[in-house]
Short mmCIF file of C-alpha atoms in Angstrom, two decimals:
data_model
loop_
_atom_site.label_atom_id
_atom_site.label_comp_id
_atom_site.label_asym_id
_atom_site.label_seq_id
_atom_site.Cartn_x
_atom_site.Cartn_y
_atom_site.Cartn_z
CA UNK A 936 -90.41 42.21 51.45
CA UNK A 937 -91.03 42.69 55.08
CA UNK A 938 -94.98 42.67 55.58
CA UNK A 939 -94.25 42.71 59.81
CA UNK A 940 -93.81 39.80 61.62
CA UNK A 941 -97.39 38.92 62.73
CA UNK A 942 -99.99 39.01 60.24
CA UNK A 943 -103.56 37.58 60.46
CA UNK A 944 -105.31 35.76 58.18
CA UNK A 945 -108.90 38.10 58.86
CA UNK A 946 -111.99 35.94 59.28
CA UNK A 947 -115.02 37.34 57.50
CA UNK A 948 -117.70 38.37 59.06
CA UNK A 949 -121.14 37.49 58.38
CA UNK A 950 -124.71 39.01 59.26
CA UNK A 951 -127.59 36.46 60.14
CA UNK A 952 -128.50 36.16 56.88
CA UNK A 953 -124.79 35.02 55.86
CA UNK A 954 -124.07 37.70 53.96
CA UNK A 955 -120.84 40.07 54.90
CA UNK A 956 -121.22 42.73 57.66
CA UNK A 957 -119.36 45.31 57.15
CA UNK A 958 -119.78 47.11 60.51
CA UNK A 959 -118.17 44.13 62.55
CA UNK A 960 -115.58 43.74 59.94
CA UNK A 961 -114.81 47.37 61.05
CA UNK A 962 -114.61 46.67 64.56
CA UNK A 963 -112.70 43.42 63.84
CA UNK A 964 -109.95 45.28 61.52
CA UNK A 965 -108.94 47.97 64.60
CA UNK A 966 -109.33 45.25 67.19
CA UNK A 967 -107.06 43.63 65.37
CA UNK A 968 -104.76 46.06 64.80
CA UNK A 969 -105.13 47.55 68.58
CA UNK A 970 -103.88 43.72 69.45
CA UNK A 971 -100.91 42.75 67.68
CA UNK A 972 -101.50 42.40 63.94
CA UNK A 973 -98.77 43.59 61.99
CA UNK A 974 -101.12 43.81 58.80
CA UNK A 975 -104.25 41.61 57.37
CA UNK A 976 -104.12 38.75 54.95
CA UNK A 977 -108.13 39.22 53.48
CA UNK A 978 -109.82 36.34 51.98
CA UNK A 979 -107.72 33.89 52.05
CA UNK A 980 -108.67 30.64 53.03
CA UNK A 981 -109.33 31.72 56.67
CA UNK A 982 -111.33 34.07 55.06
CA UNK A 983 -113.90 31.65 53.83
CA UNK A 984 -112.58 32.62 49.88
CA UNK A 985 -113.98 29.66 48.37
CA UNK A 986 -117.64 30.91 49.16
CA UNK A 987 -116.58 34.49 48.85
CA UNK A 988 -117.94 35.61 44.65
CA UNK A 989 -115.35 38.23 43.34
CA UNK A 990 -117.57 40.94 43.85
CA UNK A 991 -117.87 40.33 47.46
CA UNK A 992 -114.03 40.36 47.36
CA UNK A 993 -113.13 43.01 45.69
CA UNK A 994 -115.70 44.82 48.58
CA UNK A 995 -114.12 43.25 51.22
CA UNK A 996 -110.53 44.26 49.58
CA UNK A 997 -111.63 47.73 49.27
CA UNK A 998 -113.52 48.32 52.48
CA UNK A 999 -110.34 46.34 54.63
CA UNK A 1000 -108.19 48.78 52.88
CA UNK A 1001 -110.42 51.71 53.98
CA UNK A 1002 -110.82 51.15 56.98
CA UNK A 1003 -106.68 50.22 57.53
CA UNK A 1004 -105.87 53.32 56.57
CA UNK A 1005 -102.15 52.71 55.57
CA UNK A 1006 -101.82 51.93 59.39
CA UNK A 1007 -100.77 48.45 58.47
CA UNK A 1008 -100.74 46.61 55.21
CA UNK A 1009 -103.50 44.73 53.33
CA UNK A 1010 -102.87 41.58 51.60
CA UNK A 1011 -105.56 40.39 49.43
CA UNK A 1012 -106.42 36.92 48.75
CA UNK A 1013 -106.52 37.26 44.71
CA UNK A 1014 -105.45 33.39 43.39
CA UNK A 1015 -107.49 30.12 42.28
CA UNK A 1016 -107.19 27.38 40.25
CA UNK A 1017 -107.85 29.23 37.51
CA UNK A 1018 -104.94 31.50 36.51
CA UNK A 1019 -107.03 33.95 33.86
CA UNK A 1020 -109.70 34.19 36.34
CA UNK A 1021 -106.58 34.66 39.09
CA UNK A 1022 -105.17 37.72 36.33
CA UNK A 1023 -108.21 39.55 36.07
CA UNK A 1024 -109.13 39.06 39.65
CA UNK A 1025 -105.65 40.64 40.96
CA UNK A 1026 -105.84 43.64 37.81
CA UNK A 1027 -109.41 44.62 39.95
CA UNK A 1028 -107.93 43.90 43.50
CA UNK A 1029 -105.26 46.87 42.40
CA UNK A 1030 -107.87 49.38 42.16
CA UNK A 1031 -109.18 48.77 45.95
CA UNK A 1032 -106.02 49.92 47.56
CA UNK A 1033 -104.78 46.77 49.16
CA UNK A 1034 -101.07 46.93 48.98
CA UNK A 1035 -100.39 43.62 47.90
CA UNK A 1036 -101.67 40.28 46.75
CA UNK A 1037 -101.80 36.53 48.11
CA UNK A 1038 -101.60 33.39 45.44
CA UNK A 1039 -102.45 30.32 46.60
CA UNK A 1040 -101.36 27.35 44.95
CA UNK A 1041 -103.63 26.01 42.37
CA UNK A 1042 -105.91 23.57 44.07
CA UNK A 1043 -107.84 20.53 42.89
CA UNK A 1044 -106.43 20.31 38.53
CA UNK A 1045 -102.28 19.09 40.42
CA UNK A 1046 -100.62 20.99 37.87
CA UNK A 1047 -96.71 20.10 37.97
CA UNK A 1048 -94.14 22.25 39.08
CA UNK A 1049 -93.26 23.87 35.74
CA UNK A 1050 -96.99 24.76 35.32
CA UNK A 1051 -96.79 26.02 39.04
CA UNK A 1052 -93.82 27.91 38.14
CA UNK A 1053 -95.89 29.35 34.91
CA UNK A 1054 -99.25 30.12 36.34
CA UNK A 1055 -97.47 32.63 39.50
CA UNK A 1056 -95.56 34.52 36.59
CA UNK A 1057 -98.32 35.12 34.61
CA UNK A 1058 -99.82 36.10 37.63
CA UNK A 1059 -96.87 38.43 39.15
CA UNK A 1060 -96.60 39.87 35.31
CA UNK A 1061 -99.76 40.96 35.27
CA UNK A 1062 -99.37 43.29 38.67
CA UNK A 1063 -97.32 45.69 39.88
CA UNK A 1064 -98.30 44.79 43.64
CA UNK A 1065 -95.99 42.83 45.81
CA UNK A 1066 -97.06 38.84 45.18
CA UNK A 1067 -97.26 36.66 48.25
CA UNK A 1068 -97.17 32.91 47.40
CA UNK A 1069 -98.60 30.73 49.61
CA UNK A 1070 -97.68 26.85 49.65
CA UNK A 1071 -100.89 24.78 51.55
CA UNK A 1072 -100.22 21.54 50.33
CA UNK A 1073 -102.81 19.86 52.97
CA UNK A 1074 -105.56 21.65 51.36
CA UNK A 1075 -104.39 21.78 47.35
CA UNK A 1076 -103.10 18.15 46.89
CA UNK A 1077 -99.88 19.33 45.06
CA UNK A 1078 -97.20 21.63 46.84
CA UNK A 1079 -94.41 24.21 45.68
CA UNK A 1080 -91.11 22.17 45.31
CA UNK A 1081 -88.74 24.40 47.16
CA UNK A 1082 -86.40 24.59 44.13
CA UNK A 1083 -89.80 25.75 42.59
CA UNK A 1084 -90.29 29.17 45.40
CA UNK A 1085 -86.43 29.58 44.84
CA UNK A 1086 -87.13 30.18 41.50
CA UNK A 1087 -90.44 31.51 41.46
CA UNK A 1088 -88.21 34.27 43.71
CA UNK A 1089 -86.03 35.97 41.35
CA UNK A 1090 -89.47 37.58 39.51
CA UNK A 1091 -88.93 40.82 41.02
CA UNK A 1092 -92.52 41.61 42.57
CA UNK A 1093 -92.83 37.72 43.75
CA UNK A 1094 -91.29 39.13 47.30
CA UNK A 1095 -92.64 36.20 50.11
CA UNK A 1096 -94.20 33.17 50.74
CA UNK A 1097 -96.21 32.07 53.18
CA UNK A 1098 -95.23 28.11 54.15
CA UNK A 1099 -97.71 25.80 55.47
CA UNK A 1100 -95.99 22.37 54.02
CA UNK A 1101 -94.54 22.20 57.85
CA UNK A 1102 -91.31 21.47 56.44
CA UNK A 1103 -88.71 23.15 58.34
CA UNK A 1104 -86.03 21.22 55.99
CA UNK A 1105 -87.83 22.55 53.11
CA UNK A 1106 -88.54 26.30 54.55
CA UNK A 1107 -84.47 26.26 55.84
CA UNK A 1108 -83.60 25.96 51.82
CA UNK A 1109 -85.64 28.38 50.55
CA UNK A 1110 -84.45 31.01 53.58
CA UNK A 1111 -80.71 30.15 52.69
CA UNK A 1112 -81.31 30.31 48.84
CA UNK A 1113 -83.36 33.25 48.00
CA UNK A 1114 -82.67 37.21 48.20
CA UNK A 1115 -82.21 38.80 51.14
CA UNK A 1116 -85.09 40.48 50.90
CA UNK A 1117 -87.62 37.50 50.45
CA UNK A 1118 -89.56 36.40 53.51
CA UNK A 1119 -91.04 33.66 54.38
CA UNK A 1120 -94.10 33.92 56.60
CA UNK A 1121 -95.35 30.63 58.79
CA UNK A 1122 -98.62 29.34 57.75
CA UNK A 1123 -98.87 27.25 61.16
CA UNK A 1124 -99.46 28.59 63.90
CA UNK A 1125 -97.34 26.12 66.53
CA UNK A 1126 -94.40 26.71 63.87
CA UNK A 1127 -93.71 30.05 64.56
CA UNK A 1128 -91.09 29.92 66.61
CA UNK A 1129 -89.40 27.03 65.25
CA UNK A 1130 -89.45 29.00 61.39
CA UNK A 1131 -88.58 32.24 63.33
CA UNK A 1132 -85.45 30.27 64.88
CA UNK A 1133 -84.16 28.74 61.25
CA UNK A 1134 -84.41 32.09 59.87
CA UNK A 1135 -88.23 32.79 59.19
CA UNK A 1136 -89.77 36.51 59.33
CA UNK A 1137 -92.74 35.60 61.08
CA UNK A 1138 -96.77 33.98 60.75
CA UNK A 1139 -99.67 34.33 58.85
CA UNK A 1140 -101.61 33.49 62.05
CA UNK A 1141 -105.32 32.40 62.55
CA UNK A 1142 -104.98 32.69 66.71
CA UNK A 1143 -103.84 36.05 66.10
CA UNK A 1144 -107.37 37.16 66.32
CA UNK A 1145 -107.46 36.05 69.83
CA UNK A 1146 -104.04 35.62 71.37
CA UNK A 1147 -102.46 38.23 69.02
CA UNK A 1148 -100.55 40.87 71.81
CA UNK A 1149 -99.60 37.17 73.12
CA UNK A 1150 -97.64 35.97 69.65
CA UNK A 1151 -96.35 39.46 69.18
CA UNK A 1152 -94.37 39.22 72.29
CA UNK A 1153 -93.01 35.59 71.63
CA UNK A 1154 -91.80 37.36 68.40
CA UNK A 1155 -90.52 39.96 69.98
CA UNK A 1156 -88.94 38.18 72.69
CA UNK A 1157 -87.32 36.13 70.54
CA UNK A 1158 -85.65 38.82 68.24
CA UNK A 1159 -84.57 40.67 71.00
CA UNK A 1160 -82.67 37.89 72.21
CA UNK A 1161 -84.97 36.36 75.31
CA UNK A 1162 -85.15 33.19 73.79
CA UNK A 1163 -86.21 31.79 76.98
CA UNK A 1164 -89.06 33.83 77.40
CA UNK A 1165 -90.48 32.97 73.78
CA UNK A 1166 -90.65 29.88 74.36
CA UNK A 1167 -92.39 30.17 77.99
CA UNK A 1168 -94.81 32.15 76.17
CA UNK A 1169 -94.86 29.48 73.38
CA UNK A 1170 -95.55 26.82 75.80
CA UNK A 1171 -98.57 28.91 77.30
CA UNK A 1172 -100.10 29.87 74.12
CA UNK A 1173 -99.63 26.48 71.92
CA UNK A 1174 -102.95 24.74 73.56
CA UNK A 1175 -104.91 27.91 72.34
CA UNK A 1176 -103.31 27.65 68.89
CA UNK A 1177 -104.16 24.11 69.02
CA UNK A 1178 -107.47 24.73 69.61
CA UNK A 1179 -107.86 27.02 66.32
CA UNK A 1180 -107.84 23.80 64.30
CA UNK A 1181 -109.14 21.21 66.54
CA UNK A 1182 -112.06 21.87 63.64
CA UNK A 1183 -112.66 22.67 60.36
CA UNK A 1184 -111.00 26.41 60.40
CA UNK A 1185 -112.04 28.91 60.42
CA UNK A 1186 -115.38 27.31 62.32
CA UNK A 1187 -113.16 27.60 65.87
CA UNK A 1188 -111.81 31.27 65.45
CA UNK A 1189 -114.90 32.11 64.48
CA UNK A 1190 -116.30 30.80 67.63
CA UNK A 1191 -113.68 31.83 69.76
CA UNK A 1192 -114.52 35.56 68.00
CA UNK A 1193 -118.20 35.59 69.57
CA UNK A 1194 -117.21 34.50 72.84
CA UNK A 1195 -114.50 37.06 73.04
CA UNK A 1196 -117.07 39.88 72.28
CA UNK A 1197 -116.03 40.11 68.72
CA UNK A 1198 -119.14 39.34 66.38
CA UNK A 1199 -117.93 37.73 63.77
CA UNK A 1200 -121.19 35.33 62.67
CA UNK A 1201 -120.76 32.22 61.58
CA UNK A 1202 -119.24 30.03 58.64
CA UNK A 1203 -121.05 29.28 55.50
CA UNK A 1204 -121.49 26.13 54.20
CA UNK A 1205 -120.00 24.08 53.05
CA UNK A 1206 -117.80 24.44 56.39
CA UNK A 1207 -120.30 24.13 59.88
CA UNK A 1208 -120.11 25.85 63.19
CA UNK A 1209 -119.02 24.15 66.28
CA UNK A 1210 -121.23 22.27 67.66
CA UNK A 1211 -122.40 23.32 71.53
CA UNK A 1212 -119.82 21.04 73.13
CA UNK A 1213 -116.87 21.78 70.89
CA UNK A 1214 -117.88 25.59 71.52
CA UNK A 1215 -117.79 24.82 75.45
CA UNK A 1216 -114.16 22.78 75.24
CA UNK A 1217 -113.15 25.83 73.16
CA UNK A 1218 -114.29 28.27 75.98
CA UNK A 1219 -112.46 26.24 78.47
CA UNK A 1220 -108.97 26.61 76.41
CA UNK A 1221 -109.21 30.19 75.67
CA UNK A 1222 -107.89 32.89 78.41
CA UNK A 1223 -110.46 33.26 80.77
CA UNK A 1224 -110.39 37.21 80.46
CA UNK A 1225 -111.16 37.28 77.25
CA UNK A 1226 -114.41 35.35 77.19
CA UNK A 1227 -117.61 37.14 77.73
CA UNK A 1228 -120.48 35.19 75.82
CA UNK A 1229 -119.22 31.55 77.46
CA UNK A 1230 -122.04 29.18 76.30
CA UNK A 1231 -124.72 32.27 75.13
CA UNK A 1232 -125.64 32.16 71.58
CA UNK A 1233 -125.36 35.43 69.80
CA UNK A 1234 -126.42 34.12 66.16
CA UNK A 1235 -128.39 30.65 66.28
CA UNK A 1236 -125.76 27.88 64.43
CA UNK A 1237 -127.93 25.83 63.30
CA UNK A 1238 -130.54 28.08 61.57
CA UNK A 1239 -127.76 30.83 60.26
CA UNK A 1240 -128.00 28.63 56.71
CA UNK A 1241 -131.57 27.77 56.58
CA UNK A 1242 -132.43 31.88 57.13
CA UNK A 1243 -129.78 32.89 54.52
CA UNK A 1244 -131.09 30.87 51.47
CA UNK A 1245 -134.81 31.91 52.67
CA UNK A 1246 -133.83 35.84 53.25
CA UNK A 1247 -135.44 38.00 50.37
CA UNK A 1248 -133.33 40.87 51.80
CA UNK A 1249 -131.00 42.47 49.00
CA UNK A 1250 -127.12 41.96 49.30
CA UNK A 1251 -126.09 44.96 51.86
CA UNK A 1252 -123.17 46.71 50.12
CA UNK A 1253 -120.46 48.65 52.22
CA UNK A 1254 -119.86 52.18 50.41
#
């Protein structure tokens, strides 16, 4: 299923006392829809998920959705380690009006490939949505076996997968061996055109926030047949997307958010903001139109923590 060919993976915004503002995640869902997102992966990793409790998800699902508007589609972030909690998690996600859902592979318990292959059917079985699986080897320890995806692809609402083993061997065998119809997304950045040249559909992109009219015309550049000028703009744009994981993401997008006039907060821990001479090296990367804050602090880094676990202000809810 073809989601578009440049999809972000949507930071989430948080208010000073770490808790999820709405109002920028309004203004970041049409900025990033005014500037070359195809449609919005939602609390995925990028997203912060691991921090995120299902209730704040399920908001975030439902308020992302809202606030889309059918003007692109919203993928929601709906799978764990824990594949009853993953179930009952996507059954609620189907209720917010996303329009489809995003499994991760089970992190942390290394189950092996048959159990891989068991837990994203019970999963898929349990939804009618359009399942996204999404193989991050670097951050779950175990990875889906290509044979494993090919597999996995025949379930007929299991419809892409976003790859971030950086295997172009691996990603070239599941392109040449599953339906037609089945995409495969990048899940790095620098690999987009590469997986777009061995028969890829496109990224699930984290520099998107920033440099997303950018990647949309290397895509489009390179459909339409000016391979030269994709990879000119390739060339240009790699240092930024460099740059998005020169730290702990999503820490440098988040950064790189603020300075571009996009408040996005900060990160909660366990993850840490940049520091104030990572956030000036990122400032000196990014295009120097799009910075306005430079080295001005709109939320204080260091304190963002310390103020949320001493707030006595209720959760803010967004409806």
């Amino acid at each position: 299923m073809n989601f578009g060919q440049v999809l972000t993976a949507m930071v989430t915004p948080f208010d000073h006392h770490g808790d999820i503002d709405f109002d920028a995640t309004r203004t970041l869902v049409n900025d990033l829809i005014a500037n070359g997102s195809d449609g919005l992966v939602v609390a995925g990793t990028t997203g912060e998920s691991p921090t995120l409790t299902d209730t704040e998800k399920l908001d975030l699902f439902r308020f992302t959705a809202q606030v889309a508007d059918g003007r692109v589609p919203v993928i929601a972030g709906t799978g764990s380690n824990n594949t009853r909690a993953s179930i009952e998690l996507t059954k609620q996600a189907a209720q917010t009006g996303v329009d489809a859902i995003m499994l991760t592979t089970p992190y942390y318990n290394k189950p092996s490939q048959e159990g891989l292959y068991q837990h994203y059917r019970a999963v898929a079985q349990a939804t009618s949505l359009p399942v996204m699986l999404y193989n991050i080897p670097g951050r779950s320890a175990v990875g889906i076996a290509p044979e494993t995806i090919i597999r996995l692809a025949e379930i007929s609402n299991i419809v892409s997968v976003k790859e971030a083993s950086a295997n172009l061997d691996a990603m070239t065998k599941i392109i040449s061996k599953t339906p037609d119809d089945f995409t495969l997304y990048s899940g790095d950045d620098n690999l987009t055109l590469p997986v777009l040249a061995i028969g890829g559909t496109g990224i699930v992109s984290v520099s998107a926030h920033v440099i997303g009219n950018d990647i949309q015309e290397m895509v489009q550049s390179f459909t339409s047949g000016n391979v030269q000028r994709a990879a000119a703009i390739h060339q240009e744009i790699l240092p930024v997307m460099k740059a998005m994981f020169a730290q702990p993401s999503p820490a440098p997008v988040k950064a790189a958010l603020n300075m571009t006039g996009i408040s996005v907060g900060d990160v909660r821990l366990p993850m840490l903001p940049l520091s104030s001479d990572e956030k000036r090296q990122l400032s000196q990367i990014l295009p120097p139109h799009k910075v306005k804050l430079h080295s001005t602090e709109r939320f204080s880094p260091l304190n963002n923590e310390e103020q949320r676990l001493n707030s006595q202000h209720p959760v803010a809810t967004p409806l």
